[in-house]
C-alpha angles and dihedrals in degrees: 000000000000107000096180119095096205144007118325123175119194102163138029111281116282097028126216097263092049090050091053093051091046090055089055088051091053090050099050110016122081114261090230091070102087129210128200101201139032097232130105114216124234099176143338136207131176106325096340133094123195119201129213090262093058098256116141121213133189107234120222091164098062093197089308093309096321101111101060090142092045134260117303099352107200097233093047093048090050092051091050092048093049092049093047089058091056104042136324107193124006090147120247089229088061106036132008122241127192101236093062092057093040091054092045089052092049093051092051088052098050097039116097119252135082094235138087114280138190132198140214127186133219135165108256141022092254090054090051091053092046090052094045090055092046090051093047090051095051091046097050098031085227129113113202122107126204119201133172131258108255093028130141121196106155148290104273118105096267096038095048088047090059093040116098106214112085099193121083100355100054101019109134095346102104154152092083133207113285128237097037118135136184128230125189120268113200107247091186097188088061098040116140113281113278094012117120122229091251093047090050093051090048090051091052090052092047091051090053091050090050092048090054089054098044124020092019137028129216085232089072101041118092098177149357117216125195139166114235087222118011115243114184088023090071108279091284114179120209125205123259089242092056093051092046090051091052090054091047091053090050094047092050094049105040091251117147110239110220122187115197106216095166097119100018100049136094101050095313094126098037094272129073089252125019095227088067086079090067106047095240133136112211121207089223134014125194120212137185138118105067095024093099106017094251103325104120110260140134134177142203114209114189145160108282096243092050095047094046092054089081113092122245108278092016095108133035134057145221098276099023112135096004116198092242091054095045095053090046091051093050089054091047092056091043090052093048091052098039096047095035092234090173089069090042089053091053093048092048091047093048090055094047094046090046092054093044092051089051088053090048089059090055104036119048090197088079103082101173141009116198145152148103123262108326095337098100139158136188120203117214119209137178092226129010092217098052093028089214106179121240106201092161091059091051089055092050094048093048092048094050092046090052090051087056093051103268119117115208135163134214129227142168138097087263094042093236102112126098109207130206121209102157121175105262090234092063110135126237089248092052097047091046090052091051094049092045091052092047093052093045090050096048089050090052094048102050 
């Protein structure tokens, strides 16, 4: 077990044992499977990761937003162990087990919307999105899918087709799924010169309305899917008005409104689900990542009449809603509620944003600071007037921070955003260390 309470470096980074394991990785693992650091993990707890060389890192990546409740929470580990001793995989399509239904019930209770809901489980975020689209199509008897510019929804054929970024997610993998169309998402930091944030959002909505009257028709569109706060796209935050207008367009045109909460959900933004910031009620929400603290699980939560439009046997899968994942997820939700991790997320985010804005005052390379709760991004630019992106600088900063014991990730269509997804149990000492290292590194690099 990790005994340290903060970063501790005992070798050069990466250390010799990590290098050896990484060489094995290069030899046997497909090149297409990327890796952000050069360390090999030995154990993790809370917001800390210890490598095989004994170095301890503070983790601002959290398994790409998976460990909101922290690595290896004691109660979650206990629940998984106890379940593993009873049964691991009887198959929910063969026999029923209580935890699947208990988790489905809990999700219908905590999901926004004063209407009856039903749930299905899958294994990954991409699977949740695939199933949401399938369900929307069978419900509406239409086939077209609208997704936002800047979006990321997965790496399967359908989900990469509705994802915006070509490299690396689509590179060489075509042909793509047909009948997918893009609408404009207001990236306010990069709005046209002289156009206000509100005007830009209004223009995006007007262009969508026009598109549905000209190049497309509502009669062909089954669903519109949108992230409440874009993840891979650069942690871009829309306005409440924009999100409400999207829902209004969907409601008026018999288009199923899907909100993809895969990265933003489970207290990450200071609320259980990010779309709660906007006063909207999606027809379908897709969930994954932090739902089960790292045990593979995803969910689709939908209005009852929409979910039940799928025929018996049409949705599901061999491992979908595994017992290990379901008991873990029930403990995750219990922990979020019991420990008020939504408030903790907001407090953590307030500190990070405060420090980043202080840095912005000192270092012109920081063009924008944005986010909700503890889902935060900073965009680095060569010049604040031209907003020319500096993706290479982001890579250097992240690398140097990692060498000092702080794990960070990049994001953004232009590759120039540093993103923060800290475990919500991160201590004051740990987050301060991370911010101090980041500032020191930016100062060194400019």
